[in-house]
Structures are given as structure tokens and as C-alpha cells.
XYZ file of C-alpha atoms in Angstrom:
263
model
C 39.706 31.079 -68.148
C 36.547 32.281 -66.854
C 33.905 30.715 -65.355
C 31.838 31.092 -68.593
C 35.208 29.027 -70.497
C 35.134 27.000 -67.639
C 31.136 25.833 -67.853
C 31.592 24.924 -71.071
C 34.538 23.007 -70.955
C 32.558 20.846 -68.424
C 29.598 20.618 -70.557
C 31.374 19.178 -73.103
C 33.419 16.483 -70.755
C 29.881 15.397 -70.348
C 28.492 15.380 -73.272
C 26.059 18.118 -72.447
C 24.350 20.812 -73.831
C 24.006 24.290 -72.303
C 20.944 25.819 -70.530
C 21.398 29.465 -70.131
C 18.256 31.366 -68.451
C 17.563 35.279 -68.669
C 16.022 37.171 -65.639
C 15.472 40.727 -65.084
C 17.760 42.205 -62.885
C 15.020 43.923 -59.678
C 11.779 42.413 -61.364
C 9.852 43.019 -59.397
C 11.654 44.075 -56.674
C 15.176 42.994 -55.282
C 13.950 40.153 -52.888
C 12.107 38.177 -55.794
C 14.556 38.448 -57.869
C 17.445 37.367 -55.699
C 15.127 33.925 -54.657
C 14.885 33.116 -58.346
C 18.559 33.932 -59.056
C 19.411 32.034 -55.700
C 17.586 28.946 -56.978
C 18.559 28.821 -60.834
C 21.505 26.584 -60.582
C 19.773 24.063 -58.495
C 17.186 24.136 -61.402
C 19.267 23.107 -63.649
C 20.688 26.923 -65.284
C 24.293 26.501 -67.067
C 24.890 30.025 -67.232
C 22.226 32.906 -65.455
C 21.438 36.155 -68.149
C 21.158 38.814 -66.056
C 18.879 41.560 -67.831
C 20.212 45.110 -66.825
C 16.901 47.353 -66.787
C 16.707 50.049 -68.712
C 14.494 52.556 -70.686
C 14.815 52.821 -74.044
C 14.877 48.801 -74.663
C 15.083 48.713 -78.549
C 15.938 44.975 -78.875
C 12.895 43.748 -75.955
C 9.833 42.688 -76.925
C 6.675 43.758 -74.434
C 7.268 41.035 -72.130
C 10.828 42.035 -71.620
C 10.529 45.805 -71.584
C 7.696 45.604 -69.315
C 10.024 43.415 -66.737
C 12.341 45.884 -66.681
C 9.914 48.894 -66.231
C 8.492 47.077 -62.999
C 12.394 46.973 -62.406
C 12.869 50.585 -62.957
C 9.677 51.259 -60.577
C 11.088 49.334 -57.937
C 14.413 51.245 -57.995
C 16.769 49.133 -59.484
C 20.039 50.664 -60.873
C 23.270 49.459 -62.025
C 24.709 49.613 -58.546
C 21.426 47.717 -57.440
C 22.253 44.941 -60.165
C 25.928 44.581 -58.921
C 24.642 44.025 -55.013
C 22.168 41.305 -56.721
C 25.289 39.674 -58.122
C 27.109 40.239 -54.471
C 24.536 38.589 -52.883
C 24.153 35.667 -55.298
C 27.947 35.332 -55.049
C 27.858 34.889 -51.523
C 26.727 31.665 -51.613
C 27.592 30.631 -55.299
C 30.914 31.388 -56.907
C 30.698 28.354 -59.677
C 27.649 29.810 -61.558
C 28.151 31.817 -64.782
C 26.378 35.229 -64.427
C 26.279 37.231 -67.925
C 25.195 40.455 -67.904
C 22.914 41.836 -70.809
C 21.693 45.580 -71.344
C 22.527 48.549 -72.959
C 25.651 50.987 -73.482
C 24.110 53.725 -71.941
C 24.114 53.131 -67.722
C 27.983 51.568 -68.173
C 28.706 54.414 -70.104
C 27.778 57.342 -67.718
C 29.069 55.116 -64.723
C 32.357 55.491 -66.525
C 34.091 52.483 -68.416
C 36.908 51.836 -66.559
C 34.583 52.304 -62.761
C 32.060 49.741 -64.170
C 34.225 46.805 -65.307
C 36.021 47.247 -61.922
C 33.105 46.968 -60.119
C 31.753 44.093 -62.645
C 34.523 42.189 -61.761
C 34.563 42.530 -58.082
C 30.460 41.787 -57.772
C 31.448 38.362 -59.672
C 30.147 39.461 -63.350
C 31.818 37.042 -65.940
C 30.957 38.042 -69.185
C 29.082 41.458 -71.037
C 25.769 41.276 -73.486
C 25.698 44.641 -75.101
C 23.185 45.035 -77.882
C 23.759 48.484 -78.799
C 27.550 48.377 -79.180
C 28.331 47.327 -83.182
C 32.074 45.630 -83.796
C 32.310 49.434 -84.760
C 32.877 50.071 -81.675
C 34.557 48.003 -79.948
C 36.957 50.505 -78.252
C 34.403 51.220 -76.025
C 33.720 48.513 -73.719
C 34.536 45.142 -75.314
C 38.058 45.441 -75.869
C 38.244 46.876 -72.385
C 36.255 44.347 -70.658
C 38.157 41.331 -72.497
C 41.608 43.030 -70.936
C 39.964 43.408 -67.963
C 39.187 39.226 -67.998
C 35.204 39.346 -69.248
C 33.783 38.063 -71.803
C 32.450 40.155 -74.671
C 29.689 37.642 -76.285
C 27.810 39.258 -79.697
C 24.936 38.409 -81.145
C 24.893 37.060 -85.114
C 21.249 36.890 -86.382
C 19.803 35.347 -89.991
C 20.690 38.740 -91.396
C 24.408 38.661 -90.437
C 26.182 37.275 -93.697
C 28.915 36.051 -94.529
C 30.660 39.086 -95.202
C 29.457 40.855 -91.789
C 30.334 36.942 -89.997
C 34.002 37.530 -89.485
C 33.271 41.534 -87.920
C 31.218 39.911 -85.807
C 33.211 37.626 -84.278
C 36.375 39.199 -84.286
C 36.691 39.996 -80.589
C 33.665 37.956 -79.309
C 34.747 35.295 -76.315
C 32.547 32.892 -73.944
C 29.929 32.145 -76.918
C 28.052 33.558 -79.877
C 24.459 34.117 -79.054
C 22.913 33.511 -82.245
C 19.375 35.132 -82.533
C 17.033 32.665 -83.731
C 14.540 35.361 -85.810
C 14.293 38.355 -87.071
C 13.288 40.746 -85.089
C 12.392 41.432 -80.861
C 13.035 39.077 -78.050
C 9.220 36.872 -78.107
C 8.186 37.927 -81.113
C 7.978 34.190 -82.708
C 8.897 30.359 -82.119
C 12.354 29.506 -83.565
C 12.127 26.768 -85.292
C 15.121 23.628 -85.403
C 15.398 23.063 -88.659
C 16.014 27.076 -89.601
C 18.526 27.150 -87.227
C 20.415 24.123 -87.971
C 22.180 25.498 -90.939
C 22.730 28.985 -89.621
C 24.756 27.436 -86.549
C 26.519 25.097 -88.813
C 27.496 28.659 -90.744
C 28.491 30.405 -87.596
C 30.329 27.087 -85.809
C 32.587 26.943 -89.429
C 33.617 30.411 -88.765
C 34.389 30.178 -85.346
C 35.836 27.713 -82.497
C 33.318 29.134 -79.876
C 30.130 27.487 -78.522
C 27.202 28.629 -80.625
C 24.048 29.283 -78.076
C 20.610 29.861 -79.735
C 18.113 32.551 -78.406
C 14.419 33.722 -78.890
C 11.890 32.291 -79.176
C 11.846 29.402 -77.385
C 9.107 28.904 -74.749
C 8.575 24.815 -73.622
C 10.455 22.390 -72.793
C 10.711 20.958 -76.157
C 11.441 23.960 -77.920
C 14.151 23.694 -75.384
C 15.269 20.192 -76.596
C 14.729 20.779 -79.965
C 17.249 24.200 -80.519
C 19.872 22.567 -78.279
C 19.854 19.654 -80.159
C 21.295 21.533 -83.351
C 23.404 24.305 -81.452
C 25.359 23.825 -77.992
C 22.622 25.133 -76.028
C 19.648 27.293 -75.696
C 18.566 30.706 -73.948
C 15.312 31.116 -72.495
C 13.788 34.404 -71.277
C 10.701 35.851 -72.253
C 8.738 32.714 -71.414
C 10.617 32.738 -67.746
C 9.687 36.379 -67.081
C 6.332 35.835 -67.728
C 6.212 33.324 -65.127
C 7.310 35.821 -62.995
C 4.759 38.588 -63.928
C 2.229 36.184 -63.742
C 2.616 36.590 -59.680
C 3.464 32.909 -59.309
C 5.824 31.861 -56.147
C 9.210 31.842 -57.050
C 9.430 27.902 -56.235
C 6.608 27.502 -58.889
C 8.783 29.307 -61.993
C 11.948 27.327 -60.845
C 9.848 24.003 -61.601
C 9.260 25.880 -65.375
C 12.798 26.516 -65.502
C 13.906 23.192 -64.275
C 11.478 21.797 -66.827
C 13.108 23.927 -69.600
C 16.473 22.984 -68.631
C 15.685 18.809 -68.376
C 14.391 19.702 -71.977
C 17.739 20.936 -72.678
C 20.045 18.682 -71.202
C 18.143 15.879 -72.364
C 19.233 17.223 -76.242
């Protein structure tokens, strides 16, 4: 089991629903990011989204892409994330850390090189937008031998004949996407994604974990209360940008994760 299988299995033992909380890997520069990292689990965070920065961003919406562009302008790299995760594992080897980006900087680190080095920085699971069921030969297969866990995303257009691709080699959770279209684009809304988990949770024995969308503490509530949990990130890294001390956006999370929990 990994730590992701593991943090669920306990959530459930306690009748719990999960918080999981994206950050940007570097934004805006390693320290800052490290102190909110270092304080997420006290905060309440089930599972810490680590956002892998990147240029070419097609599934971020402004608030994202410009996170990881501050990132990028810092100096952050792949090798950059993985010390983040060293560090953070120094003192915490309980919490979750899922790492979300794109294909491209795993690819020209070399496969094989970057789930070795995943694994040893304390990674526990892979978000790759850009990789279809297509392919999964490329990295989730791989990583799932390797002992990650390859977690897809199913949106309102996946249907039911695209469900079971979709979930074919997907481990640790679905991430459902709660709209159409880029991360803080819209509010997601409980009662449209009721049904759609109920659809995916048929299919499939894994927790169901909503996304986008969801900004306050009772949008928080409200998703988690018809899925297993909630993801919050666009409203968390505008905290950030907003120049606030880190202490100050851990109360926001901690407030987004009572909401949560309290589902």
C-alpha cells in the first residue's frame, strides 16, 4: 500500500472525508513554498498536490499558470521539486505528496531516472494531464510497477463508453473534474456533481475526489459531502500571490479543510 491507500483507509475508519490541497512547487521561491508545504498537514491537508511548474500549462487557468511562471522565474526545476519533497520528508514521512504536471520535464529526465528519483524524494502518487489511457506505456504503467500511484482525471465529458479507458490502470483515486474547462474557471456546484460521482463510484472501487472550482469553506463542505473529498488550489495560490505570510494562507487552508472534514 502506499501512503495515498493508506490515508484513505484511515479516513474511512473515521468516517472522514478527504482534504487534498494543491501548491505550486517554487512559488515564489523555494523557502515560501517549503513553509506552506511544512505547515499543510498541521492545517488540516489529507493529501498535499504538488504542482510541477511548467510552460506550456494547457489545463491551468491564469491563476495557476501564473504560479508556476513566478516558479519558473525563481528557478525551480524538476530536480528543485524533488529537494522540496526531501526536505518536507525530513520531518514528515506520513503525509501524502501527489505530484501533478506535465509529460514533458519526466520525459526528457528519462522515465526510468525520474520514477527512481520520485520514489527516493518520498513522491507517492503521479497527476499527468497530458498522458491519455493511450498511452499508458509511458509513465503510468511504469510508475504503478515502480509502487506510485497513477490517478486520472474523468470530467462531465468522459462517458460511459470512455469511463472504463479511463480507469483501467488508475490507483490512489479518481480526480473527477468538476467543469468543463481550466482549473478556476467556475464554481462547481453539489448537486451537478452528485450524480457524476455516483456514475464514476459504480464503475470503480476507488475513492472519487472532486476538483475545480471550489474556493470557501463551504464549497469545501458542500463537494465533499457528495464525493469522498475535495481538492482545492486556485483559491490557495492566490493567497499566496496575494503576498500574505505563509501563517495567514494556512488559516485559509485550515478553514477549507474544517469545511471539509466537517462534510
Amino acid at each position: 500500500m502506499t501512503r495515498i491507500d493508506t490515508k484513505f483507509a484511515q479516513l474511512a475508519k473515521d468516517g472522514k472525508k478527504a482534504f487534498v490541497a494543491y501548491m505550486m512547487a517554487g512559488d515564489p521561491n523555494m523557502d515560501r513554498s517549503l513553509e506552506l508545504m511544512l505547515g499543510m498537514p498541521d492545517a488540516g491537508v489529507d493529501i498535499i498536490e504538488l504542482g510541477l511548474p511548467f510552460t506550456d500549462p494547457m489545463a491551468d487557468g491564469p491563476t495557476i499558470q501564473l504560479a508556476g511562471q513566478r516558479a519558473l522565474d525563481a528557478g525551480m526545476t524538476l530536480e528543485k521539486t524533488l529537494e522540496l519533497v526531501r526536505a518536507f520528508r525530513k520531518t514528515d514521512q506520513e503525509t501524502p505528496i501527489v505530484l501533478m504536471g506535465y509529460y514533458n520535464p519526466i520525459y526528457s529526465r528519462g522515465v526510468d531516472k525520474f520514477l527512481a528519483d520520485a520514489n527516493e524524494a518520498g513522491i507517492d502518487g503521479l497527476i499527468i494531464v497530458d498522458l491519455p489511457p493511450e498511452e499508458d506505456s509511458e509513465l503510468c504503467v511504469p510508475a504503478q510497477a515502480a509502487g506510485l500511484n497513477f490517478i486520472r482525471l474523468a470530467t462531465p465529458t468522459t462517458d460511459e463508453k470512455r469511463l472504463p479507458k479511463v480507469l483501467q490502470n488508475t490507483s490512489g483515486f479518481v480526480y473527477y473534474v468538476s467543469i468543463t474547462g481550466i482549473t478556476g474557471a467556475a464554481a462547481a456546484a453539489a448537486s451537478d456533481v452528485a450524480p457524476e460521482v455516483a456514475r464514476i463510484k459504480s464503475a470503480t472501487d476507488l475513492p472519487v475526489i472532486v476538483g475545480f472550482g471550489i474556493r470557501t469553506p463551504e464549497n469545501s463542505r458542500d463537494i465533499a459531502s457528495v464525493a469522498d473529498g475535495c481538492v482545492v488550489g486556485s483559491a490557495i495560490v492566490s493567497e499566496m500571490a496575494s503576498g500574505k505570510p505563509v501563517p495567514e494562507v494556512l488559516e485559509f487552508v485550515r478553514s477549507l479543510a474544517d469545511g471539509a472534514h466537517s462534510a
